[in-house]
Amino acid sequence: MNKSNLIAVFSEKANLSKRNAEQFVNLMIDAMTEALNNGERVEIRGFGSFVVRTYAAYEGRNPKTGETITVNQKKLPFFKAGKDLLARIND
Amino acid sequence: MSVTKVELADLVYEQMKLDKKYASELVDMFFEELKDALVKEGDIQLSGFGKFSVKEKKERKGRNPKTKKPLTISERKVATFHHSQVLKERLNSK
């Protein structure tokens, strides 16, 4: 399923116009992105939680050329599935 | 500080000028819909954010870290998330 399918299904189930459903889905995604960007945790009971982890810079190697390169410090988001989600996919 | 459904519902109320109770119902429905989609279709791709997928894990041997007792971890499904390039760039630009 992609974002446009989600918007279509959601607009029908929630009885929202396509335009409002799209605005709503984008608002959810933007709000979660914004929170993570501010270093906040996103915790949705039953669905899961997102946190940002910071990785220190390290010396890496280009596997193709063997060249040594410095990989800069980076931040990446992590998702941990919630109990209800795990229960439902294992049902 | 963490962002929960309450903060998301407040945002919907403010930005979409919807009734507070309705806003909170919509937020609940949204995450229920994501769960349904994962159960039924196995993946959800949200462009600009990332991709959720269901992966099957085989049975494997592990041990209880507390008691150190060996045990068998049963076959199961897990839900994973892979961030999109756009999200990674957002988090790493200041």
Short mmCIF file of C-alpha atoms in Angstrom, two decimals:
data_model
loop_
_atom_site.label_atom_id
_atom_site.label_comp_id
_atom_site.label_asym_id
_atom_site.label_seq_id
_atom_site.Cartn_x
_atom_site.Cartn_y
_atom_site.Cartn_z
CA MET A 1 0.00 0.00 0.00
CA ASN A 2 1.29 3.47 -0.79
CA LYS A 3 0.31 6.96 0.29
CA SER A 4 -2.31 7.52 -2.41
CA ASN A 5 -4.06 4.19 -1.66
CA LEU A 6 -3.97 5.09 2.01
CA ILE A 7 -5.53 8.49 1.32
CA ALA A 8 -8.26 6.88 -0.80
CA VAL A 9 -9.11 4.21 1.79
CA PHE A 10 -8.94 6.69 4.62
CA SER A 11 -11.16 9.23 2.89
CA GLU A 12 -13.83 6.56 2.47
CA LYS A 13 -13.62 5.11 5.98
CA ALA A 14 -13.42 8.45 7.74
CA ASN A 15 -15.99 10.04 5.46
CA LEU A 16 -13.63 12.88 4.58
CA SER A 17 -13.27 14.49 1.18
CA LYS A 18 -10.22 13.36 -0.81
CA ARG A 19 -8.69 16.76 -0.29
CA ASN A 20 -9.16 16.69 3.48
CA ALA A 21 -7.98 13.10 3.72
CA GLU A 22 -4.83 14.06 1.85
CA GLN A 23 -4.27 17.08 4.07
CA PHE A 24 -4.79 14.88 7.13
CA VAL A 25 -2.38 12.10 6.06
CA ASN A 26 0.27 14.67 5.17
CA LEU A 27 -0.26 16.40 8.50
CA MET A 28 0.35 13.10 10.36
CA ILE A 29 3.54 12.42 8.42
CA ASP A 30 4.83 15.99 8.73
CA ALA A 31 4.09 16.13 12.46
CA MET A 32 5.97 12.89 13.11
CA THR A 33 8.89 14.03 10.96
CA GLU A 34 8.97 17.38 12.72
CA ALA A 35 8.97 15.76 16.18
CA LEU A 36 11.82 13.44 15.23
CA ASN A 37 13.70 16.35 13.75
CA ASN A 38 13.39 18.17 17.09
CA GLY A 39 14.86 15.15 18.82
CA GLU A 40 11.52 14.10 20.27
CA ARG A 41 10.23 10.58 20.52
CA VAL A 42 6.96 9.65 18.81
CA GLU A 43 4.93 7.14 20.77
CA ILE A 44 1.69 5.77 19.38
CA ARG A 45 0.08 3.32 21.79
CA GLY A 46 -0.68 0.02 20.08
CA PHE A 47 1.12 0.95 16.88
CA GLY A 48 4.70 1.59 17.87
CA SER A 49 7.28 4.21 18.68
CA PHE A 50 9.95 6.08 16.78
CA VAL A 51 13.22 7.37 18.18
CA VAL A 52 16.21 9.00 16.56
CA ARG A 53 19.57 7.44 17.23
CA THR A 54 22.84 9.25 16.63
CA TYR A 55 25.73 7.36 15.11
CA ALA A 56 29.28 8.58 15.66
CA ALA A 57 31.52 9.27 12.67
CA TYR A 58 33.73 6.37 11.67
CA GLU A 59 36.43 5.45 9.21
CA GLY A 60 34.87 3.33 6.51
CA ARG A 61 36.00 1.91 3.26
CA ASN A 62 34.52 2.08 -0.17
CA PRO A 63 33.97 -1.64 -0.80
CA LYS A 64 34.46 -1.18 -4.53
CA THR A 65 37.71 0.77 -4.58
CA GLY A 66 39.12 -0.11 -1.15
CA GLU A 67 39.60 3.59 -0.51
CA THR A 68 39.39 4.75 3.13
CA ILE A 69 36.73 7.38 3.71
CA THR A 70 35.31 9.15 6.75
CA VAL A 71 31.65 8.46 7.31
CA ASN A 72 30.21 11.51 9.07
CA GLN A 73 28.11 11.39 12.20
CA LYS A 74 24.51 10.65 11.28
CA LYS A 75 21.07 10.45 12.80
CA LEU A 76 18.64 7.71 11.84
CA PRO A 77 15.08 6.99 12.89
CA PHE A 78 14.19 3.67 14.53
CA PHE A 79 10.79 2.09 14.84
CA LYS A 80 9.73 -0.36 17.48
CA ALA A 81 6.43 -2.10 16.82
CA GLY A 82 3.80 -1.88 19.55
CA LYS A 83 2.15 -4.81 21.29
CA ASP A 84 -1.15 -4.60 19.49
CA LEU A 85 0.49 -4.40 16.07
CA LEU A 86 2.65 -7.45 16.81
CA ALA A 87 -0.34 -9.35 18.15
CA ARG A 88 -2.36 -8.55 15.04
CA ILE A 89 0.29 -9.54 12.49
CA ASN A 90 0.84 -12.80 14.37
CA ASP A 91 -2.82 -13.61 14.70
CA MET B 1 9.17 14.86 25.68
CA SER B 2 7.31 12.59 23.39
CA VAL B 3 4.66 13.12 20.79
CA THR B 4 1.59 10.93 21.20
CA LYS B 5 -1.86 10.69 19.66
CA VAL B 6 -2.97 13.55 21.94
CA GLU B 7 -0.49 16.00 20.39
CA LEU B 8 -1.37 14.79 16.89
CA ALA B 9 -5.09 15.28 17.54
CA ASP B 10 -4.44 18.81 18.86
CA LEU B 11 -2.60 19.62 15.67
CA VAL B 12 -5.49 18.33 13.54
CA TYR B 13 -7.90 20.40 15.61
CA GLU B 14 -5.81 23.55 15.14
CA GLN B 15 -4.83 23.16 11.51
CA MET B 16 -7.92 21.58 10.01
CA LYS B 17 -10.45 23.36 12.21
CA LEU B 18 -12.20 20.12 13.09
CA ASP B 19 -14.05 19.31 16.26
CA LYS B 20 -11.67 18.12 19.00
CA LYS B 21 -13.38 14.80 19.55
CA TYR B 22 -13.57 14.12 15.81
CA ALA B 23 -9.89 15.04 15.41
CA SER B 24 -8.94 12.49 18.02
CA GLU B 25 -11.13 9.83 16.36
CA LEU B 26 -9.43 10.49 13.03
CA VAL B 27 -5.98 10.04 14.56
CA ASP B 28 -7.09 6.71 16.07
CA MET B 29 -8.53 5.63 12.74
CA PHE B 30 -5.35 6.57 10.92
CA PHE B 31 -3.16 4.26 12.99
CA GLU B 32 -5.80 1.52 12.91
CA GLU B 33 -5.78 1.82 9.14
CA LEU B 34 -1.97 1.48 9.05
CA LYS B 35 -2.24 -1.65 11.18
CA ASP B 36 -4.97 -3.11 8.97
CA ALA B 37 -2.88 -2.45 5.88
CA LEU B 38 0.14 -4.16 7.41
CA VAL B 39 -1.95 -7.17 8.41
CA LYS B 40 -3.69 -7.45 5.04
CA GLU B 41 -1.03 -6.33 2.59
CA GLY B 42 2.26 -6.78 4.42
CA ASP B 43 3.68 -3.37 3.62
CA ILE B 44 3.00 0.36 3.52
CA GLN B 45 5.12 2.81 1.61
CA LEU B 46 4.72 6.41 2.74
CA SER B 47 6.73 8.52 0.33
CA GLY B 48 8.92 11.07 2.07
CA PHE B 49 8.73 9.14 5.35
CA GLY B 50 9.55 5.47 4.95
CA LYS B 51 8.34 1.97 4.43
CA PHE B 52 6.79 -0.39 6.95
CA SER B 53 6.91 -4.09 6.25
CA VAL B 54 6.06 -7.36 7.88
CA LYS B 55 8.89 -9.86 7.94
CA GLU B 56 8.75 -13.54 8.83
CA LYS B 57 11.26 -14.79 11.36
CA LYS B 58 12.16 -18.47 11.53
CA GLU B 59 12.29 -20.42 14.74
CA ARG B 60 15.70 -20.03 16.41
CA LYS B 61 17.52 -20.93 19.56
CA GLY B 62 18.11 -18.24 22.12
CA ARG B 63 18.48 -17.96 25.82
CA ASN B 64 16.77 -16.16 28.61
CA PRO B 65 19.25 -13.39 29.43
CA LYS B 66 18.16 -13.36 33.07
CA THR B 67 18.25 -17.06 33.89
CA LYS B 68 20.70 -17.98 31.06
CA LYS B 69 18.42 -20.92 30.30
CA PRO B 70 18.48 -21.96 26.64
CA LEU B 71 15.11 -21.84 24.92
CA THR B 72 13.59 -21.98 21.50
CA ILE B 73 12.21 -18.74 20.10
CA SER B 74 9.19 -19.67 18.02
CA GLU B 75 8.58 -18.70 14.43
CA ARG B 76 6.96 -15.25 14.31
CA LYS B 77 6.29 -12.16 12.27
CA VAL B 78 7.76 -8.78 13.05
CA ALA B 79 7.04 -5.28 11.74
CA THR B 80 10.00 -3.26 10.52
CA PHE B 81 10.44 0.29 9.30
CA HIS B 82 12.95 1.57 6.82
CA HIS B 83 13.38 5.34 6.62
CA SER B 84 13.18 7.10 3.27
CA GLN B 85 16.15 9.07 1.97
CA VAL B 86 14.11 12.25 2.39
CA LEU B 87 13.57 11.59 6.10
CA LYS B 88 17.26 10.82 6.62
CA GLU B 89 18.20 14.07 4.91
CA ARG B 90 15.73 16.02 7.05
CA LEU B 91 17.16 14.56 10.26
CA ASN B 92 20.70 15.34 9.22
CA SER B 93 20.32 18.90 7.97
CA LYS B 94 20.35 21.73 10.42
#
